[in-house]
Amino acid sequence: LAKTTQPISMDSYEGQEVNITCSHNNIATNDYITWYQQFPSQGPRFIIQGYKTKVTNEVASLFIPADRKSSTLSLPRVSLSDTAVYYCLVGEVNYQLIWGAGTKLIIKP
Amino acid sequence: DTAVSQTPKYLVTQMGNDKSIKCEQNLGHDTMYWYKQDSKKFLKIMFSYNNKELIINETVPNRFSPKSPDKAHLNLHINSLELGDSAVYFCASSQTQGYNQPQHFGDGTRLSIL
């Protein structure tokens, strides 16, 4: 089983780019990486998903190096409303879902 | 229209009682999940159903029993509630049971055991 490790917390300022890295050393060949965002009193919300290299959508980018042992969620020009907990998830081919412990991101003015 | 809805939103009860949490999704998804989120925000998957069939059954006490009357509903019944059951319980759904399927979550049921 893959194990995911991510920083417990991070701080940044409005307008900055924020990168949150998740380590998943035991990721298997066909496993997928997904990131979720969670605000207080809400359920997690899907942000982005990838298998390798780089994926970009309207809210974030996901960078996955060739060895796939880590992934980095990149949030461009953050605002106060990006303050949330961000989770990394490795979805395994055998349908196991390995969630990280979450990174609490605090954006300051 | 709420895609994944859970009831109740809050549940306060005493130790030893039996309670149920209901979940419904209107996304037409085949797969539904129950998660437990503790006070440290760690998400733990408990169960997953695909087309009313149990596919993931993690190590949880057998006091927890999921029931899926149809693929749009997944309820969670908890017997003999204990203090350690206090947590937020999330229901989620995905298009299929694939390991790469994005999940849609409800807003949680906050269970407090007195």
mmCIF file of C-alpha atoms in Angstrom:
data_model
loop_
_atom_site.group_PDB
_atom_site.id
_atom_site.type_symbol
_atom_site.label_atom_id
_atom_site.label_comp_id
_atom_site.label_asym_id
_atom_site.label_seq_id
_atom_site.Cartn_x
_atom_site.Cartn_y
_atom_site.Cartn_z
ATOM 1 C CA LEU A 1 0.000 0.000 0.000
ATOM 2 C CA ALA A 2 1.184 3.506 -0.790
ATOM 3 C CA LYS A 3 1.548 5.889 2.130
ATOM 4 C CA THR A 4 1.046 9.601 1.623
ATOM 5 C CA THR A 5 2.869 12.271 3.607
ATOM 6 C CA GLN A 6 2.237 16.000 3.395
ATOM 7 C CA PRO A 7 3.148 19.019 5.555
ATOM 8 C CA ILE A 8 0.805 19.656 8.442
ATOM 9 C CA SER A 9 0.525 23.381 7.755
ATOM 10 C CA MET A 10 1.750 26.195 5.534
ATOM 11 C CA ASP A 11 1.434 29.975 5.515
ATOM 12 C CA SER A 12 1.535 32.345 2.585
ATOM 13 C CA TYR A 13 0.371 35.789 1.500
ATOM 14 C CA GLU A 14 -2.236 36.987 -0.925
ATOM 15 C CA GLY A 15 -1.013 37.129 -4.500
ATOM 16 C CA GLN A 16 1.736 34.542 -3.988
ATOM 17 C CA GLU A 17 2.029 31.172 -5.663
ATOM 18 C CA VAL A 18 1.700 28.296 -3.189
ATOM 19 C CA ASN A 19 3.127 24.837 -3.726
ATOM 20 C CA ILE A 20 2.096 21.916 -1.518
ATOM 21 C CA THR A 21 4.037 18.695 -1.942
ATOM 22 C CA CYS A 22 2.823 15.206 -1.118
ATOM 23 C CA SER A 23 5.197 12.287 -0.809
ATOM 24 C CA HIS A 24 4.006 8.827 -1.913
ATOM 25 C CA ASN A 25 7.141 6.699 -2.123
ATOM 26 C CA ASN A 26 5.392 3.353 -2.601
ATOM 27 C CA ILE A 27 3.065 4.447 -5.386
ATOM 28 C CA ALA A 28 2.394 1.645 -7.854
ATOM 29 C CA THR A 29 2.528 1.815 -11.622
ATOM 30 C CA ASN A 30 -1.132 2.544 -12.329
ATOM 31 C CA ASP A 31 -2.112 4.471 -9.189
ATOM 32 C CA TYR A 32 -3.653 7.942 -9.607
ATOM 33 C CA ILE A 33 -3.043 11.099 -7.592
ATOM 34 C CA THR A 34 -5.911 13.396 -6.672
ATOM 35 C CA TRP A 35 -6.059 16.577 -4.601
ATOM 36 C CA TYR A 36 -9.013 17.857 -2.628
ATOM 37 C CA GLN A 37 -9.765 21.126 -0.829
ATOM 38 C CA GLN A 38 -11.818 21.336 2.341
ATOM 39 C CA PHE A 39 -13.310 24.430 3.951
ATOM 40 C CA PRO A 40 -14.610 24.416 7.541
ATOM 41 C CA SER A 41 -18.011 22.753 7.933
ATOM 42 C CA GLN A 42 -17.934 21.423 4.373
ATOM 43 C CA GLY A 43 -16.972 18.198 2.702
ATOM 44 C CA PRO A 44 -13.774 17.904 0.643
ATOM 45 C CA ARG A 45 -14.033 19.194 -2.910
ATOM 46 C CA PHE A 46 -12.151 17.788 -5.912
ATOM 47 C CA ILE A 47 -9.453 20.133 -7.251
ATOM 48 C CA ILE A 48 -7.295 18.240 -9.705
ATOM 49 C CA GLN A 49 -6.081 14.775 -10.650
ATOM 50 C CA GLY A 50 -3.122 13.370 -12.520
ATOM 51 C CA TYR A 51 -1.044 10.338 -13.380
ATOM 52 C CA LYS A 52 2.238 11.845 -14.563
ATOM 53 C CA THR A 53 3.927 15.055 -15.763
ATOM 54 C CA LYS A 54 1.777 18.175 -15.492
ATOM 55 C CA VAL A 55 -1.935 18.776 -15.374
ATOM 56 C CA THR A 56 -3.527 22.223 -15.298
ATOM 57 C CA ASN A 57 -7.095 23.394 -14.859
ATOM 58 C CA GLU A 58 -8.734 26.712 -14.095
ATOM 59 C CA VAL A 59 -7.827 26.655 -10.399
ATOM 60 C CA ALA A 60 -4.567 24.736 -9.998
ATOM 61 C CA SER A 61 -1.699 22.820 -11.527
ATOM 62 C CA LEU A 62 -0.389 19.426 -10.541
ATOM 63 C CA PHE A 63 3.227 18.488 -11.118
ATOM 64 C CA ILE A 64 4.268 14.840 -10.971
ATOM 65 C CA PRO A 65 7.923 13.939 -11.589
ATOM 66 C CA ALA A 66 8.930 10.942 -13.674
ATOM 67 C CA ASP A 67 9.442 8.643 -10.668
ATOM 68 C CA ARG A 68 5.962 9.606 -9.364
ATOM 69 C CA LYS A 69 7.154 9.373 -5.754
ATOM 70 C CA SER A 70 5.782 12.817 -5.039
ATOM 71 C CA SER A 71 3.332 15.326 -6.431
ATOM 72 C CA THR A 72 3.036 19.081 -6.035
ATOM 73 C CA LEU A 73 -0.183 21.030 -6.046
ATOM 74 C CA SER A 74 0.401 24.574 -7.249
ATOM 75 C CA LEU A 75 -2.079 27.351 -6.522
ATOM 76 C CA PRO A 76 -1.331 30.513 -8.516
ATOM 77 C CA ARG A 77 -1.877 33.947 -6.958
ATOM 78 C CA VAL A 78 -3.701 32.812 -3.844
ATOM 79 C CA SER A 79 -6.335 34.887 -2.083
ATOM 80 C CA LEU A 80 -7.735 34.805 1.443
ATOM 81 C CA SER A 81 -10.477 32.471 0.221
ATOM 82 C CA ASP A 82 -7.888 29.788 -0.529
ATOM 83 C CA THR A 83 -7.404 29.272 3.208
ATOM 84 C CA ALA A 84 -8.430 25.640 3.642
ATOM 85 C CA VAL A 85 -7.131 22.129 4.265
ATOM 86 C CA TYR A 86 -5.689 20.401 1.204
ATOM 87 C CA TYR A 87 -5.613 16.617 0.927
ATOM 88 C CA CYS A 88 -3.545 14.397 -1.304
ATOM 89 C CA LEU A 89 -5.099 11.054 -2.253
ATOM 90 C CA VAL A 90 -3.530 8.062 -3.963
ATOM 91 C CA GLY A 91 -6.088 5.846 -5.636
ATOM 92 C CA GLU A 92 -4.777 2.319 -6.059
ATOM 93 C CA VAL A 93 -5.658 -0.142 -8.793
ATOM 94 C CA ASN A 94 -7.058 -2.544 -6.182
ATOM 95 C CA TYR A 95 -9.523 0.248 -5.211
ATOM 96 C CA GLN A 96 -7.710 1.169 -2.005
ATOM 97 C CA LEU A 97 -7.849 4.909 -1.314
ATOM 98 C CA ILE A 98 -4.882 6.280 0.616
ATOM 99 C CA TRP A 99 -5.528 9.760 1.983
ATOM 100 C CA GLY A 100 -2.869 12.094 3.304
ATOM 101 C CA ALA A 101 -3.377 13.738 6.683
ATOM 102 C CA GLY A 102 -4.083 17.119 5.077
ATOM 103 C CA THR A 103 -2.170 20.397 4.875
ATOM 104 C CA LYS A 104 -3.737 23.393 6.563
ATOM 105 C CA LEU A 105 -2.999 26.372 4.330
ATOM 106 C CA ILE A 106 -3.397 29.837 5.838
ATOM 107 C CA ILE A 107 -3.320 32.836 3.535
ATOM 108 C CA LYS A 108 -2.525 36.183 5.128
ATOM 109 C CA PRO A 109 -3.371 39.643 3.771
ATOM 110 C CA ASP B 1 -29.812 21.331 -6.035
ATOM 111 C CA THR B 2 -27.576 19.606 -3.535
ATOM 112 C CA ALA B 3 -25.645 16.805 -5.235
ATOM 113 C CA VAL B 4 -24.859 14.751 -2.120
ATOM 114 C CA SER B 5 -27.054 15.402 0.892
ATOM 115 C CA GLN B 6 -26.798 13.980 4.368
ATOM 116 C CA THR B 7 -29.251 14.081 7.238
ATOM 117 C CA PRO B 8 -29.069 15.035 9.970
ATOM 118 C CA LYS B 9 -26.414 17.741 9.863
ATOM 119 C CA TYR B 10 -25.923 17.526 13.630
ATOM 120 C CA LEU B 11 -26.554 14.587 15.900
ATOM 121 C CA VAL B 12 -26.133 14.782 19.670
ATOM 122 C CA THR B 13 -26.941 11.657 21.620
ATOM 123 C CA GLN B 14 -25.961 9.625 24.626
ATOM 124 C CA MET B 15 -23.612 6.702 24.901
ATOM 125 C CA GLY B 16 -25.288 3.378 24.260
ATOM 126 C CA ASN B 17 -27.949 4.714 21.901
ATOM 127 C CA ASP B 18 -28.496 3.557 18.314
ATOM 128 C CA LYS B 19 -28.625 6.136 15.532
ATOM 129 C CA SER B 20 -28.778 6.350 11.753
ATOM 130 C CA ILE B 21 -27.395 8.810 9.229
ATOM 131 C CA LYS B 22 -28.918 9.029 5.768
ATOM 132 C CA CYS B 23 -27.245 9.940 2.495
ATOM 133 C CA GLU B 24 -28.686 10.566 -0.931
ATOM 134 C CA GLN B 25 -26.997 11.555 -4.190
ATOM 135 C CA ASN B 26 -28.767 12.917 -7.274
ATOM 136 C CA LEU B 27 -25.761 12.692 -9.601
ATOM 137 C CA GLY B 28 -26.640 9.316 -11.050
ATOM 138 C CA HIS B 29 -23.408 7.877 -9.690
ATOM 139 C CA ASP B 30 -22.874 4.145 -9.203
ATOM 140 C CA THR B 31 -20.545 4.285 -6.194
ATOM 141 C CA MET B 32 -21.044 5.707 -2.700
ATOM 142 C CA TYR B 33 -18.782 5.961 0.346
ATOM 143 C CA TRP B 34 -18.809 6.630 4.055
ATOM 144 C CA TYR B 35 -15.886 8.396 5.709
ATOM 145 C CA LYS B 36 -15.091 9.293 9.309
ATOM 146 C CA GLN B 37 -13.148 12.506 10.002
ATOM 147 C CA ASP B 38 -11.721 12.839 13.472
ATOM 148 C CA SER B 39 -10.848 15.977 15.400
ATOM 149 C CA LYS B 40 -7.412 16.086 13.763
ATOM 150 C CA LYS B 41 -9.088 16.220 10.340
ATOM 151 C CA PHE B 42 -7.814 12.801 9.318
ATOM 152 C CA LEU B 43 -10.147 11.202 6.756
ATOM 153 C CA LYS B 44 -10.702 7.482 7.106
ATOM 154 C CA ILE B 45 -12.741 5.522 4.599
ATOM 155 C CA MET B 46 -15.185 3.138 6.236
ATOM 156 C CA PHE B 47 -17.298 1.592 3.484
ATOM 157 C CA SER B 48 -17.912 1.776 -0.223
ATOM 158 C CA TYR B 49 -20.830 0.455 -2.253
ATOM 159 C CA ASN B 50 -21.042 0.056 -5.993
ATOM 160 C CA ASN B 51 -24.551 -0.467 -7.396
ATOM 161 C CA LYS B 52 -25.762 -1.501 -3.933
ATOM 162 C CA GLU B 53 -22.938 -4.012 -3.523
ATOM 163 C CA LEU B 54 -20.351 -3.637 -0.756
ATOM 164 C CA ILE B 55 -16.861 -3.274 -2.264
ATOM 165 C CA ILE B 56 -14.795 -1.671 0.505
ATOM 166 C CA ASN B 57 -15.229 -2.649 4.112
ATOM 167 C CA GLU B 58 -12.389 -1.245 6.150
ATOM 168 C CA THR B 59 -11.646 -2.311 9.687
ATOM 169 C CA VAL B 60 -14.452 -0.669 11.594
ATOM 170 C CA PRO B 61 -16.394 -2.042 14.581
ATOM 171 C CA ASN B 62 -19.327 -4.194 13.555
ATOM 172 C CA ARG B 63 -21.539 -1.747 15.438
ATOM 173 C CA PHE B 64 -21.417 0.204 12.166
ATOM 174 C CA SER B 65 -23.664 -1.210 9.470
ATOM 175 C CA PRO B 66 -24.178 0.405 6.075
ATOM 176 C CA LYS B 67 -27.300 -0.183 4.017
ATOM 177 C CA SER B 68 -27.884 0.703 0.393
ATOM 178 C CA PRO B 69 -31.566 0.379 -0.595
ATOM 179 C CA ASP B 70 -30.760 1.646 -4.097
ATOM 180 C CA LYS B 71 -27.720 3.128 -5.781
ATOM 181 C CA ALA B 72 -28.776 6.696 -4.928
ATOM 182 C CA HIS B 73 -28.889 6.051 -1.178
ATOM 183 C CA LEU B 74 -26.374 4.827 1.367
ATOM 184 C CA ASN B 75 -27.353 4.925 5.019
ATOM 185 C CA LEU B 76 -25.188 4.290 8.054
ATOM 186 C CA HIS B 77 -26.573 2.728 11.212
ATOM 187 C CA ILE B 78 -24.555 2.770 14.407
ATOM 188 C CA ASN B 79 -25.414 0.579 17.379
ATOM 189 C CA SER B 80 -24.399 1.095 20.999
ATOM 190 C CA LEU B 81 -22.701 4.438 20.427
ATOM 191 C CA GLU B 82 -19.411 5.055 22.246
ATOM 192 C CA LEU B 83 -17.541 8.248 23.117
ATOM 193 C CA GLY B 84 -14.937 7.457 20.462
ATOM 194 C CA ASP B 85 -17.596 7.576 17.766
ATOM 195 C CA SER B 86 -17.755 11.359 18.104
ATOM 196 C CA ALA B 87 -16.594 12.691 14.734
ATOM 197 C CA VAL B 88 -17.821 14.111 11.461
ATOM 198 C CA TYR B 89 -19.153 11.483 9.081
ATOM 199 C CA PHE B 90 -19.044 12.229 5.370
ATOM 200 C CA CYS B 91 -20.905 10.560 2.580
ATOM 201 C CA ALA B 92 -19.468 10.749 -0.941
ATOM 202 C CA SER B 93 -20.207 9.419 -4.397
ATOM 203 C CA SER B 94 -18.307 8.850 -7.638
ATOM 204 C CA GLN B 95 -19.325 7.973 -11.178
ATOM 205 C CA THR B 96 -17.979 4.432 -10.901
ATOM 206 C CA GLN B 97 -15.816 2.453 -8.522
ATOM 207 C CA GLY B 98 -12.640 3.253 -10.423
ATOM 208 C CA TYR B 99 -9.634 4.241 -8.330
ATOM 209 C CA ASN B 100 -9.248 7.384 -10.415
ATOM 210 C CA GLN B 101 -12.808 8.617 -10.043
ATOM 211 C CA PRO B 102 -13.278 12.062 -8.445
ATOM 212 C CA GLN B 103 -15.527 11.925 -5.419
ATOM 213 C CA HIS B 104 -18.323 14.339 -4.554
ATOM 214 C CA PHE B 105 -18.842 14.842 -0.831
ATOM 215 C CA GLY B 106 -21.776 15.866 1.307
ATOM 216 C CA ASP B 107 -21.295 18.486 4.002
ATOM 217 C CA GLY B 108 -21.052 15.980 6.814
ATOM 218 C CA THR B 109 -22.948 14.871 9.883
ATOM 219 C CA ARG B 110 -21.438 16.052 13.149
ATOM 220 C CA LEU B 111 -21.971 13.326 15.712
ATOM 221 C CA SER B 112 -21.423 14.151 19.378
ATOM 222 C CA ILE B 113 -21.694 11.493 22.046
ATOM 223 C CA LEU B 114 -22.444 12.677 25.573
#
